[in-house]
PDB file of C-alpha atoms in Angstrom:
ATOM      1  CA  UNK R   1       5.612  17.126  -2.245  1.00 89.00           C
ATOM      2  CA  UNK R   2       5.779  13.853   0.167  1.00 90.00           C
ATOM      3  CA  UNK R   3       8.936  11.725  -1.604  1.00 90.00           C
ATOM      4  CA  UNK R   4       6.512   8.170  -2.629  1.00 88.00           C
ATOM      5  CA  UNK R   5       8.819   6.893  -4.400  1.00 86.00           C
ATOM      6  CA  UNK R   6       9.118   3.939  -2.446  1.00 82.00           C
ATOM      7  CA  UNK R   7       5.411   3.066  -2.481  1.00 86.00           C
ATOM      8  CA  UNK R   8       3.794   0.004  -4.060  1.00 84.00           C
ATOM      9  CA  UNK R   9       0.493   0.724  -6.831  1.00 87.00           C
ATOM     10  CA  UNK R  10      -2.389  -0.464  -4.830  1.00 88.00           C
ATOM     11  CA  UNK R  11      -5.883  -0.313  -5.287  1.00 92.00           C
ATOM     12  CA  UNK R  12      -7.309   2.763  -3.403  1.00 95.00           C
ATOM     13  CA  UNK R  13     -10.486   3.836  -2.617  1.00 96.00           C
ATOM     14  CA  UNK R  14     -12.264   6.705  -0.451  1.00 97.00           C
ATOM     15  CA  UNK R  15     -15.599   7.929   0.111  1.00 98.00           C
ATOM     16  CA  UNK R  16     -15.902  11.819   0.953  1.00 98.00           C
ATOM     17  CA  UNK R  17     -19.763  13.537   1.837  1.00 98.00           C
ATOM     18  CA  UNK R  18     -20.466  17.166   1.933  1.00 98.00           C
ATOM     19  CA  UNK R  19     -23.922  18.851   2.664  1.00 98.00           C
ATOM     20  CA  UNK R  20     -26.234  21.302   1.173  1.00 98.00           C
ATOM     21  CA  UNK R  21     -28.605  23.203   3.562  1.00 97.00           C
ATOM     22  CA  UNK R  22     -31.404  24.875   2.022  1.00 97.00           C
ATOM     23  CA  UNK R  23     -34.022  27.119   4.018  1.00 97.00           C
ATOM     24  CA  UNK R  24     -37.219  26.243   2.621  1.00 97.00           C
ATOM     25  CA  UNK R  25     -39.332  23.413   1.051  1.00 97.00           C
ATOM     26  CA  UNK R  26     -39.980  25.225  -2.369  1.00 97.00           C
ATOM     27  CA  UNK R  27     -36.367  24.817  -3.231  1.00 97.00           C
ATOM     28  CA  UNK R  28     -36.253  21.102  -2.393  1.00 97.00           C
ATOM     29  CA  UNK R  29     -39.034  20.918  -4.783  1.00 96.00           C
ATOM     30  CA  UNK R  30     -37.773  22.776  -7.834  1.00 96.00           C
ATOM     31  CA  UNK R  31     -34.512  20.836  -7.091  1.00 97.00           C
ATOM     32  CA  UNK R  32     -36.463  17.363  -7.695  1.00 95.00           C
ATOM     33  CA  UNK R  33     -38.502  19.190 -10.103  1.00 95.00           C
ATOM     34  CA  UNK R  34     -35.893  20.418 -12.466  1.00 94.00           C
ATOM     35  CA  UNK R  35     -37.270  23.998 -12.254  1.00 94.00           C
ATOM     36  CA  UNK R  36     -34.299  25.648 -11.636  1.00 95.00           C
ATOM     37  CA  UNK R  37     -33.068  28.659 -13.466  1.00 93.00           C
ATOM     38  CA  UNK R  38     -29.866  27.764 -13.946  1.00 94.00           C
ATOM     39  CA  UNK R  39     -30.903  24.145 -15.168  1.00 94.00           C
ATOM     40  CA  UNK R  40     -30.743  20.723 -13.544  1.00 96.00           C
ATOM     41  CA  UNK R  41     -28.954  21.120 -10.412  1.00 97.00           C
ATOM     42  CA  UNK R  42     -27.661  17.394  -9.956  1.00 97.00           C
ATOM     43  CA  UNK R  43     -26.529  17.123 -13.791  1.00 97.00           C
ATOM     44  CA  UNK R  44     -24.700  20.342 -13.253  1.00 97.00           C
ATOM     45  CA  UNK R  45     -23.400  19.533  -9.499  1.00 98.00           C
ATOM     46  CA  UNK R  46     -21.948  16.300 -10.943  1.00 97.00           C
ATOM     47  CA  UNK R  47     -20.118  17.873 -14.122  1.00 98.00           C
ATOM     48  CA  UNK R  48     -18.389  19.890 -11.657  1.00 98.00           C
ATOM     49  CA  UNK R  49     -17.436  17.336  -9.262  1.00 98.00           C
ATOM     50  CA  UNK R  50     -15.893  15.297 -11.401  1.00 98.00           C
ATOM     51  CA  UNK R  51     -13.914  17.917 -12.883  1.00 97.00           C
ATOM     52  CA  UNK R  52     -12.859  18.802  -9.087  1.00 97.00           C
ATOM     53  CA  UNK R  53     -12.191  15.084  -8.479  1.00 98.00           C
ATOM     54  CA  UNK R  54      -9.744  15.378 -11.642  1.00 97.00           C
ATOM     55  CA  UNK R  55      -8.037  18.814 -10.851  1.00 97.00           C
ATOM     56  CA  UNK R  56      -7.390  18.170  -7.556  1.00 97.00           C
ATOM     57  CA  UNK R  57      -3.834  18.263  -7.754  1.00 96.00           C
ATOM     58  CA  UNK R  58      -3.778  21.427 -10.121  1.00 96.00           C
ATOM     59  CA  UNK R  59      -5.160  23.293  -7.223  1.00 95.00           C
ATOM     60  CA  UNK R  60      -4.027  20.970  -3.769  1.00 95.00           C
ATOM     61  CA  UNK R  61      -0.188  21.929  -4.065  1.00 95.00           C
ATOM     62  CA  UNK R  62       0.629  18.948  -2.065  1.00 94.00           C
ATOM     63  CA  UNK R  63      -1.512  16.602  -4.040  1.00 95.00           C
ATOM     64  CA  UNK R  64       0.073  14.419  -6.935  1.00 95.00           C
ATOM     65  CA  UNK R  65      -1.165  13.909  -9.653  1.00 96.00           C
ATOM     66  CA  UNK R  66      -2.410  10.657 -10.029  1.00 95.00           C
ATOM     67  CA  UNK R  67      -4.944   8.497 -12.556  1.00 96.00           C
ATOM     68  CA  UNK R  68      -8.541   8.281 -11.372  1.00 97.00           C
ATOM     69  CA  UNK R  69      -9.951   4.862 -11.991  1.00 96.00           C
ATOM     70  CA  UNK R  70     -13.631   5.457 -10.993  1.00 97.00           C
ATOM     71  CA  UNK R  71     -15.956   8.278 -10.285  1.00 98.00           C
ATOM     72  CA  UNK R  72     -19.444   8.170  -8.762  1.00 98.00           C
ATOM     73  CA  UNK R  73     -21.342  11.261  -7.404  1.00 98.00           C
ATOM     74  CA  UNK R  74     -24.399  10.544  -6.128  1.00 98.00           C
ATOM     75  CA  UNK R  75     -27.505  12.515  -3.984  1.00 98.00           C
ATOM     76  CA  UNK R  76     -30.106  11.745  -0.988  1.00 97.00           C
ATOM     77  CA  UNK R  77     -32.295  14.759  -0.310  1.00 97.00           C
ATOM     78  CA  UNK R  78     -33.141  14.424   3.678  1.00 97.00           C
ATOM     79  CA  UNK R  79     -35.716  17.166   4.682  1.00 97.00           C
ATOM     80  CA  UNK R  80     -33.621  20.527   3.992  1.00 97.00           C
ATOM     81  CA  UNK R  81     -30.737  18.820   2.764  1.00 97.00           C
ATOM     82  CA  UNK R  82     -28.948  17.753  -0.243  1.00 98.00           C
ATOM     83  CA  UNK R  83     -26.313  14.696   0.712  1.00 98.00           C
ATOM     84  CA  UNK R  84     -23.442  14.692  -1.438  1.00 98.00           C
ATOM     85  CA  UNK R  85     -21.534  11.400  -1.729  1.00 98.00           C
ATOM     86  CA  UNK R  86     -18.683  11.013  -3.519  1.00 98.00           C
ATOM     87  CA  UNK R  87     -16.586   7.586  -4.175  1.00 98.00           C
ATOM     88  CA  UNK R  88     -13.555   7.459  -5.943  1.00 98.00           C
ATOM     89  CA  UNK R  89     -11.004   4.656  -7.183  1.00 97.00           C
ATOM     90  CA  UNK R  90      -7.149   4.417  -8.123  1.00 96.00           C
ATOM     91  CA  UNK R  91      -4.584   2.041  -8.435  1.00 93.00           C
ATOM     92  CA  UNK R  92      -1.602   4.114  -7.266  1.00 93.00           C
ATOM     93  CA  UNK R  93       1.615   4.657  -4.855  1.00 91.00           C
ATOM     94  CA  UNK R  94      -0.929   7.397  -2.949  1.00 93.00           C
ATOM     95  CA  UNK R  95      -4.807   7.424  -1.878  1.00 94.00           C
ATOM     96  CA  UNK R  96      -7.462   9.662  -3.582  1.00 96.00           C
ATOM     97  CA  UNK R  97      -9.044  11.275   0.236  1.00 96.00           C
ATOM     98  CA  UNK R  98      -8.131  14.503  -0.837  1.00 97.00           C
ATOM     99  CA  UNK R  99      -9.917  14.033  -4.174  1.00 98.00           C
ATOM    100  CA  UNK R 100     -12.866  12.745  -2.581  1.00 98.00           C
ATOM    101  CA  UNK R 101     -13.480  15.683  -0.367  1.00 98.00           C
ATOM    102  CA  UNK R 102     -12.512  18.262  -3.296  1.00 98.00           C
ATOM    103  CA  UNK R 103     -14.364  16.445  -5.572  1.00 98.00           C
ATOM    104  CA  UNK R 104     -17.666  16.529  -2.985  1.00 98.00           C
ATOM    105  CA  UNK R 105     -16.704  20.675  -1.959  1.00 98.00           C
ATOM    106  CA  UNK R 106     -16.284  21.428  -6.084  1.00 98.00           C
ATOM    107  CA  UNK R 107     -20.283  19.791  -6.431  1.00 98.00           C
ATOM    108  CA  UNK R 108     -21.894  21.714  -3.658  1.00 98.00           C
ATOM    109  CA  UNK R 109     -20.338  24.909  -4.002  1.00 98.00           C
ATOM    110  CA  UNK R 110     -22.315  24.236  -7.547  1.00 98.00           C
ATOM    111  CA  UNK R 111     -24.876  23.641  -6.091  1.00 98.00           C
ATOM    112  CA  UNK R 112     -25.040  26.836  -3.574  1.00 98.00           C
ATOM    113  CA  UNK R 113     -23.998  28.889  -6.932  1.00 97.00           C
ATOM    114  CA  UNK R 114     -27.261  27.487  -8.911  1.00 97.00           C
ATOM    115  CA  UNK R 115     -29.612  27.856  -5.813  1.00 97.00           C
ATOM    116  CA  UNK R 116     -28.894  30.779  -4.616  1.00 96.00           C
ATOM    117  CA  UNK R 117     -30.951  33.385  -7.133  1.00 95.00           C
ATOM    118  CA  UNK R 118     -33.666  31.617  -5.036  1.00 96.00           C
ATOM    119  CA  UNK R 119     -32.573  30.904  -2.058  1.00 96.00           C
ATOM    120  CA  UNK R 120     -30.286  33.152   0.099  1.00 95.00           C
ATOM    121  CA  UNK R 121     -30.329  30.640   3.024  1.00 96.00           C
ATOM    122  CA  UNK R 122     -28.366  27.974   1.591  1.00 97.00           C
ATOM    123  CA  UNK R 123     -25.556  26.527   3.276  1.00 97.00           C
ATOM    124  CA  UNK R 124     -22.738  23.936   2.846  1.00 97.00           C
ATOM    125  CA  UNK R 125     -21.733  21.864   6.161  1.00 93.00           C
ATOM    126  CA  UNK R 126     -19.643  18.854   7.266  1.00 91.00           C
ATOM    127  CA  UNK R 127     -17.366  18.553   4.423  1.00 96.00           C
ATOM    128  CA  UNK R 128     -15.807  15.341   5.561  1.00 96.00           C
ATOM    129  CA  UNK R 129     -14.091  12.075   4.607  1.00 97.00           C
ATOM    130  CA  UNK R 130     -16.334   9.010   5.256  1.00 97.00           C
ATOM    131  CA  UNK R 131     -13.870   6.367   4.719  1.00 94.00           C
ATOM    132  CA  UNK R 132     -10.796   5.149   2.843  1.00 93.00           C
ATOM    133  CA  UNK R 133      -8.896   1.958   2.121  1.00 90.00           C
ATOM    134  CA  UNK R 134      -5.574   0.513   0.384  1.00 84.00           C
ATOM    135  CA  UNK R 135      -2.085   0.899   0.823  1.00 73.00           C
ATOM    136  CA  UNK R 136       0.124   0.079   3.913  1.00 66.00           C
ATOM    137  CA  UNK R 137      -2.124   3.034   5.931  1.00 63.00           C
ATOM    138  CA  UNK R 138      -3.813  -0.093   6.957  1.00 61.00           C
ATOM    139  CA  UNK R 139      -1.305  -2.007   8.706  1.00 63.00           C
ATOM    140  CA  UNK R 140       0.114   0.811  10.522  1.00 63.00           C
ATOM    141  CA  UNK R 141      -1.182  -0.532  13.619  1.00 64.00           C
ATOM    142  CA  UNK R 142      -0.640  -3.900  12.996  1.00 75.00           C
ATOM    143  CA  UNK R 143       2.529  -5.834  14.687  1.00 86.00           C
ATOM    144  CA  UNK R 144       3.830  -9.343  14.977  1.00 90.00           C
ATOM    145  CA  UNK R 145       5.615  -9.477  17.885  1.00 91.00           C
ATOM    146  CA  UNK R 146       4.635 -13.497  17.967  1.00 93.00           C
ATOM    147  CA  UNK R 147       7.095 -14.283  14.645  1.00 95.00           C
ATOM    148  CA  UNK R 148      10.447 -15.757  15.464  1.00 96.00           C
ATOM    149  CA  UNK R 149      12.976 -14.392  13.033  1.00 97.00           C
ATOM    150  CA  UNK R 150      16.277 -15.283  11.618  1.00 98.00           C
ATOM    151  CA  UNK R 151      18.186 -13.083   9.502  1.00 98.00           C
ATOM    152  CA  UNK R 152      21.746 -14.799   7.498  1.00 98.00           C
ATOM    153  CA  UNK R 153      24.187 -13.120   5.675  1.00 98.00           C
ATOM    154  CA  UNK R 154      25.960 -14.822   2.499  1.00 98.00           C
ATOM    155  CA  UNK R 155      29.184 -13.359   2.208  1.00 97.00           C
ATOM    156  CA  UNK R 156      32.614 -14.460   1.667  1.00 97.00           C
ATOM    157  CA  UNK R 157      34.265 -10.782   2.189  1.00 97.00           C
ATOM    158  CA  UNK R 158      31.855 -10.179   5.413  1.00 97.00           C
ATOM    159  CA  UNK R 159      32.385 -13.701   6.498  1.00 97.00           C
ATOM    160  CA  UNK R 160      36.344 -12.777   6.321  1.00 97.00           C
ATOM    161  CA  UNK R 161      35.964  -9.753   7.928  1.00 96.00           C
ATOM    162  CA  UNK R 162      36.669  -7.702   4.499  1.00 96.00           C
ATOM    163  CA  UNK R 163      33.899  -6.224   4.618  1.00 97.00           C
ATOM    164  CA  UNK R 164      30.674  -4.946   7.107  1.00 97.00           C
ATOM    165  CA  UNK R 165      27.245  -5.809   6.707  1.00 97.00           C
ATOM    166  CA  UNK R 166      24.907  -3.137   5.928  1.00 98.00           C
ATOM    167  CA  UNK R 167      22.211  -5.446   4.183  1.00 98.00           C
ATOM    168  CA  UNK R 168      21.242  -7.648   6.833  1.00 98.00           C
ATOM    169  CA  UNK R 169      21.270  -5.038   9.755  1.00 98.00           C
ATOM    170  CA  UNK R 170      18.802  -3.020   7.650  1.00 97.00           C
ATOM    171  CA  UNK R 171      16.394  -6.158   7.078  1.00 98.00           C
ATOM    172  CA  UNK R 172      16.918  -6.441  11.417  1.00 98.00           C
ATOM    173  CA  UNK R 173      15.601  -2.376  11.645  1.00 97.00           C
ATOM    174  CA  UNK R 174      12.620  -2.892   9.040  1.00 95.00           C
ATOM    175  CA  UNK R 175      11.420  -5.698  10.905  1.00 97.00           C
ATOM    176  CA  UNK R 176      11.646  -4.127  13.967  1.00 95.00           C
ATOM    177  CA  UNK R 177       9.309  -1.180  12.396  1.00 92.00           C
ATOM    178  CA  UNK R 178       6.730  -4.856  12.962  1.00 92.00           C
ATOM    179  CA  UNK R 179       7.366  -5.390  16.811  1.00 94.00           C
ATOM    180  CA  UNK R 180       9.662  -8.456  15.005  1.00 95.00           C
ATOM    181  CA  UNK R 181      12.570  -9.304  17.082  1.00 95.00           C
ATOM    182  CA  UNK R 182      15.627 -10.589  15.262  1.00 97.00           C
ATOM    183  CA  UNK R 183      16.833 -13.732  17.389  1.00 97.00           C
ATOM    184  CA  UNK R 184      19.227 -14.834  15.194  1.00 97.00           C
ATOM    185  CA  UNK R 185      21.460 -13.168  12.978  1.00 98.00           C
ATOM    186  CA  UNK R 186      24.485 -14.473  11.143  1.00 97.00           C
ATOM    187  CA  UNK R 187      27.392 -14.428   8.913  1.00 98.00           C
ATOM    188  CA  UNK R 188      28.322 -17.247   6.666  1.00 98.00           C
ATOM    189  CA  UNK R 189      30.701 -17.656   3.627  1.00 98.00           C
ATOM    190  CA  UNK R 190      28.752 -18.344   0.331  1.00 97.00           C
ATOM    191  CA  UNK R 191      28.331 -22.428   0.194  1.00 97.00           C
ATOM    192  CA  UNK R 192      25.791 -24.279  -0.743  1.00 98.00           C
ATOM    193  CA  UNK R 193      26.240 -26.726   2.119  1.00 97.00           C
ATOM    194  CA  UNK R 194      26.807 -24.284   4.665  1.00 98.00           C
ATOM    195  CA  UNK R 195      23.680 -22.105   3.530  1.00 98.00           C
ATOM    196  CA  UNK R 196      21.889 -24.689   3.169  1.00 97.00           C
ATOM    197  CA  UNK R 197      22.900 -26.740   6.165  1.00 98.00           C
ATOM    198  CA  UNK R 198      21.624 -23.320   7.787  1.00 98.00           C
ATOM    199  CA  UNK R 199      18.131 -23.060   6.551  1.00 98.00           C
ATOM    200  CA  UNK R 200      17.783 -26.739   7.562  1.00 97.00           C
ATOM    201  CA  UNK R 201      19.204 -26.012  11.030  1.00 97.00           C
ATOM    202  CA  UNK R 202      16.638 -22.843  12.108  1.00 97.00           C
ATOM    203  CA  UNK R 203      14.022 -24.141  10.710  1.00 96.00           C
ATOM    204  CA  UNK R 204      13.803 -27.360  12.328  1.00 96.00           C
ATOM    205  CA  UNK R 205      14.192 -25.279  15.748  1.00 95.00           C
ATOM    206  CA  UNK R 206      10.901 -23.936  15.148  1.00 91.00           C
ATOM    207  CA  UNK R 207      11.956 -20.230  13.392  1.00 96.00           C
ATOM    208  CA  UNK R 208       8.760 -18.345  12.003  1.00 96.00           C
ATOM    209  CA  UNK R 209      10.749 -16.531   9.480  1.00 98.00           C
ATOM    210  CA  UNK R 210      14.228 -16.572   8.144  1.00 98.00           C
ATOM    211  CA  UNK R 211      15.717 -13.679   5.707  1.00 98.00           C
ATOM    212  CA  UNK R 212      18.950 -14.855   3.459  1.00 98.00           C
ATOM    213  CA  UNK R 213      20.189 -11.442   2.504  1.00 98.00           C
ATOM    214  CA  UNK R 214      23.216 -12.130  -0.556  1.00 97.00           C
ATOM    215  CA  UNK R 215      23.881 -14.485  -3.194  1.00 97.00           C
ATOM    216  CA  UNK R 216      21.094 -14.524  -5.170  1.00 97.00           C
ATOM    217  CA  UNK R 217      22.691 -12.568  -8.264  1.00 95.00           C
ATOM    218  CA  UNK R 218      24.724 -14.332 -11.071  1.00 96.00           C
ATOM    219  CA  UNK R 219      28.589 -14.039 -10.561  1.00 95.00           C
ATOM    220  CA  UNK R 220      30.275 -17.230  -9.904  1.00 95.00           C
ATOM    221  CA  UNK R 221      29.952 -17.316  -5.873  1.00 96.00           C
ATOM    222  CA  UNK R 222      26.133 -16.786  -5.718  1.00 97.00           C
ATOM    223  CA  UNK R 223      24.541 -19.718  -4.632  1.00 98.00           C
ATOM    224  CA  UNK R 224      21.932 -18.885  -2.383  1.00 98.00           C
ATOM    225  CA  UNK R 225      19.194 -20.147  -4.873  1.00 98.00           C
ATOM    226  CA  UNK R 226      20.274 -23.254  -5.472  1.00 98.00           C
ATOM    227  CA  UNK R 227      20.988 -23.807  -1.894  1.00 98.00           C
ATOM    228  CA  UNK R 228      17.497 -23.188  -0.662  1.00 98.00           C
ATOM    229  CA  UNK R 229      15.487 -23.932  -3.452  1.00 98.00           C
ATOM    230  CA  UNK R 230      15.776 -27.488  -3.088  1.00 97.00           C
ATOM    231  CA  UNK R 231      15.122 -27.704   0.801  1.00 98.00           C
ATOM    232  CA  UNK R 232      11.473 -25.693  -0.219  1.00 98.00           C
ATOM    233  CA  UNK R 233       8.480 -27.857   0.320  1.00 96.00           C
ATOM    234  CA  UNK R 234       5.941 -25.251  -0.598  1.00 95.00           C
ATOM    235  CA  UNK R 235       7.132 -22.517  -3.915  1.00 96.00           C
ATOM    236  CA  UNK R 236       5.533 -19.099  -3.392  1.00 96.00           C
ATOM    237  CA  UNK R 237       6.420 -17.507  -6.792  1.00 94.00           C
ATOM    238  CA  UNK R 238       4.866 -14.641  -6.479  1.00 96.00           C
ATOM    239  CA  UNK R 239       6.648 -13.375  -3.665  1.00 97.00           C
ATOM    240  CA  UNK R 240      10.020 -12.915  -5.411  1.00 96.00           C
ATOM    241  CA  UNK R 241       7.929 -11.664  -8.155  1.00 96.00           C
ATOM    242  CA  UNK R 242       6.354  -9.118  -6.498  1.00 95.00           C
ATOM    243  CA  UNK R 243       9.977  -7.889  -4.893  1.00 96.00           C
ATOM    244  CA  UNK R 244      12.012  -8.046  -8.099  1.00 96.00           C
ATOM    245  CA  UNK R 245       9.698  -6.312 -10.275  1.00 95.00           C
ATOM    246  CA  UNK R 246       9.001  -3.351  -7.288  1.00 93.00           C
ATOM    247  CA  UNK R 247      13.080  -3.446  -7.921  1.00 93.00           C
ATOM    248  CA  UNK R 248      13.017  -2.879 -11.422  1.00 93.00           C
ATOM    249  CA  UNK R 249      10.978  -0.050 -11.471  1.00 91.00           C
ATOM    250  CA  UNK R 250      13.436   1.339  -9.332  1.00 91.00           C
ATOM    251  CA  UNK R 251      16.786   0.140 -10.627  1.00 88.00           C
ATOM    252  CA  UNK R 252      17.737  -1.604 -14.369  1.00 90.00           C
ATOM    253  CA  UNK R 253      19.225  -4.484 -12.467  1.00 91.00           C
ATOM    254  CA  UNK R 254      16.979  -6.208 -10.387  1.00 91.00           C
ATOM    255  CA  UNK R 255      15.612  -8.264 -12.673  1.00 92.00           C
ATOM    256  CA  UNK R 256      18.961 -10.100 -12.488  1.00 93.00           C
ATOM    257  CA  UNK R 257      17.759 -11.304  -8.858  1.00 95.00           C
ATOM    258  CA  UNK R 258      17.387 -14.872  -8.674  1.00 96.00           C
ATOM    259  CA  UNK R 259      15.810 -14.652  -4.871  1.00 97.00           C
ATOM    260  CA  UNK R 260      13.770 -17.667  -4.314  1.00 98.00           C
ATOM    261  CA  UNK R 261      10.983 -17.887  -1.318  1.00 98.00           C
ATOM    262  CA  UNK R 262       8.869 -20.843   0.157  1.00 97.00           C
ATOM    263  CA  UNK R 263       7.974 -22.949   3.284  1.00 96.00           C
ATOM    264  CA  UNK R 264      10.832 -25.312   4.644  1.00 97.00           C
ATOM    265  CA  UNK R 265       7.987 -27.185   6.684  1.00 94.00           C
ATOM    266  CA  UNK R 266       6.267 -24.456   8.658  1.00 93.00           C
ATOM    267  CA  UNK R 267       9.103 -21.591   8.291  1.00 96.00           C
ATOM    268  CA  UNK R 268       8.740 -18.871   5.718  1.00 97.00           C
ATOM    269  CA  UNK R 269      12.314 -18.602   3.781  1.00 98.00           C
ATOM    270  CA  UNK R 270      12.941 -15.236   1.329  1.00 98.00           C
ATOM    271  CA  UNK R 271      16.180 -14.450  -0.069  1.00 98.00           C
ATOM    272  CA  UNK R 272      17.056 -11.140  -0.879  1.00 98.00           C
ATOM    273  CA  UNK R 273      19.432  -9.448  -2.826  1.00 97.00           C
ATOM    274  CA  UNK R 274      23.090  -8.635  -0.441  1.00 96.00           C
ATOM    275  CA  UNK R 275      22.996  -4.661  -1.387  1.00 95.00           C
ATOM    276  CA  UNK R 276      21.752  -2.346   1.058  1.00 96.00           C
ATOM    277  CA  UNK R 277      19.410  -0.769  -1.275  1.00 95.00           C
ATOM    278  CA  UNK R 278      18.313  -4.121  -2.917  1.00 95.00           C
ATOM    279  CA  UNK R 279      17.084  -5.552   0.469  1.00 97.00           C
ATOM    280  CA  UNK R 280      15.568  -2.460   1.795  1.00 96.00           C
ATOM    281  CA  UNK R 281      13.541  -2.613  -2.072  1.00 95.00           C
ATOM    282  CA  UNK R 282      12.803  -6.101  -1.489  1.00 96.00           C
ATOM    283  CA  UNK R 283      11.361  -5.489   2.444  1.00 96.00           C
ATOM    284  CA  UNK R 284       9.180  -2.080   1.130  1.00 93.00           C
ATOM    285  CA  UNK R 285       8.154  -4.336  -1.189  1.00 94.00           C
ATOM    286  CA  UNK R 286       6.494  -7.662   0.431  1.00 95.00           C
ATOM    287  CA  UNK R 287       6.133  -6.322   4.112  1.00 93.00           C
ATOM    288  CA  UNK R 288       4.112  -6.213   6.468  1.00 90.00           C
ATOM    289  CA  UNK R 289       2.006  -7.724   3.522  1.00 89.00           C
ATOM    290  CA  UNK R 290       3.290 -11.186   3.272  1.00 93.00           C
ATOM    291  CA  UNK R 291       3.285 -11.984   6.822  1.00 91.00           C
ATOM    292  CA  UNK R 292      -0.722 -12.451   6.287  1.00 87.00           C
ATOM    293  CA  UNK R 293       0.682 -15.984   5.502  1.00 89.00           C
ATOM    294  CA  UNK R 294       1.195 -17.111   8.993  1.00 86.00           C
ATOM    295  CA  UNK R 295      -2.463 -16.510   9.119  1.00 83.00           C
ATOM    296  CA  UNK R 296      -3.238 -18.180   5.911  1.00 81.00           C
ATOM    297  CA  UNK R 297      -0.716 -21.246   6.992  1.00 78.00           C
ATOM    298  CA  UNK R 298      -2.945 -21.961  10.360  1.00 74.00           C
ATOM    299  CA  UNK R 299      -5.971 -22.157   8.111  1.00 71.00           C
ATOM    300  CA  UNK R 300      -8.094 -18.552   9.003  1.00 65.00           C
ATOM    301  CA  UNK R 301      -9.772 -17.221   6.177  1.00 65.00           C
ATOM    302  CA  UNK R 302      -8.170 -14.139   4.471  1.00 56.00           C
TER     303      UNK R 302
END
């Protein structure tokens, strides 16, 4: 099975169809009419959709399993054919296409299996997805190759040359997976006045973005908080939110992440954690999500 581990719960929804072709009129009408042998067709159809919907992953050996939210099967009868439409709903790491279109095969295979004692014509076509949303699926074409970007390192042992950077070169790859070019990236030692002398300094030369990777944690050198948090015109809470408590399902620690994030005047600032792993957690997290604020910031509608 796909590793999606380092997917984010999102709402998810898709919308699968599937047709029944009968051959004659006299079906249609015992359909509608409830004169079916086997009972009511629609009543039966939709039992065994859902059922589909829910087993999907019992019989899909790729599929996870995964809680389904919502359910609706519904019908539209158009000449010779039944319509099967299907809509289902999760909030999960993965999307629910693949129990759409089971869940809309499972209902008219039902339906051919209760129809066919009258009707050896019958046919299923165009099993098909109609449409799905949620998760990062949607921004896979989207880029910001407009954002300026900064990326600093807090560090005393990288600052001395004791030790290499892994943190903030990994930030620098994820945001080129964006079209985001790095322009800046640098080392400093971990004081307040130099970080925050820093921040002050890019942003006031017009940087879009700037990433403080280290610092944020609680041993006596990490000061990264309180050296940005008072330059911060504009709090966004929930950003650091969102990142530490993606982190904690991942890791017992991250909740001891004091990463703060806000505007300095028009330049977003987030600081992340100096680990590898903690800033690669903290940019599957919030991205390419939270750069929707540039759009927000120049006043378009979300």
């Amino acid at each position: 099975m796909v590793n999606i581990t380092k997917k984010s719960n999102t709402l998810r929804i898709a919308v699968a169809t599937a047709t029944v072709k009968v051959s004659k009129q006299e079906t249609i009408d015992a359909v509608e009419q409830r004169k079916i042998p086997k009972g009511d067709v629609f009543e039966f159809a939709r039992a065994a959709g859902l059922f589909g919907v829910k087993k999907t992953s019992d019989v899909i050996p790729d599929c996870h399993p995964l809680p389904i939210e919502y359910t609706a099967i519904t019908y539209e009868i158009e000449g010779l054919s039944i319509i099967i439409n299907v809509e289902v709903h999760t909030i999960y790491k993965t999307g629910v296409e693949v129990e759409a279109m089971h869940g809309a095969s499972v209902t008219a295979l039902t339906i051919y299996d209760m129809l066919k004692p009258i009707d050896k014509g019958v046919e299923i076509e165009n099993i098909r997805l109609l449409k799905k949303s949620g998760g990062k699926s949607e921004f896979k074409t989207a880029k910001f190759p407009e954002i300026k970007a900064a990326v600093v390192v807090c560090s005393d042992s990288i600052f001395e040359n004791k030790a290499q950077d892994t943190a903030g070169k990994a930030i620098i790859s994820r945001l080129e997976q964006w079209d985001i070019h790095t322009e800046k990236y640098e080392i400093v030692p971990d004081e307040i006045d130099v970080i925050g002398n820093k921040a002050s300094e890019l942003s006031e030369v017009g940087y879009d973005l700037i990433i403080f990777t280290g610092g944020t944690g609680l041993s006596p050198r990490d000061v990264t908080p309180e050296a940005i948090a008072p330059l911060i015109d504009r709090n966004i809470d929930g950003i650091m939110e969102t990142a530490r408590h993606y982190g904690q399902e991942r890791m017992p620690y991250a909740m001891l992440s004091r990463g703060v994030a806000g505007f300095i005047g028009k330049t977003l600032v987030l600081t992340f954690p100096g680990s590898k792993s903690g800033a690669e957690e903290s940019m599957d997290a919030l991205f390419p999500q939270v750069l929707h604020l540039f759009k927000v910031i120049k006043g378009e509608k979300h």
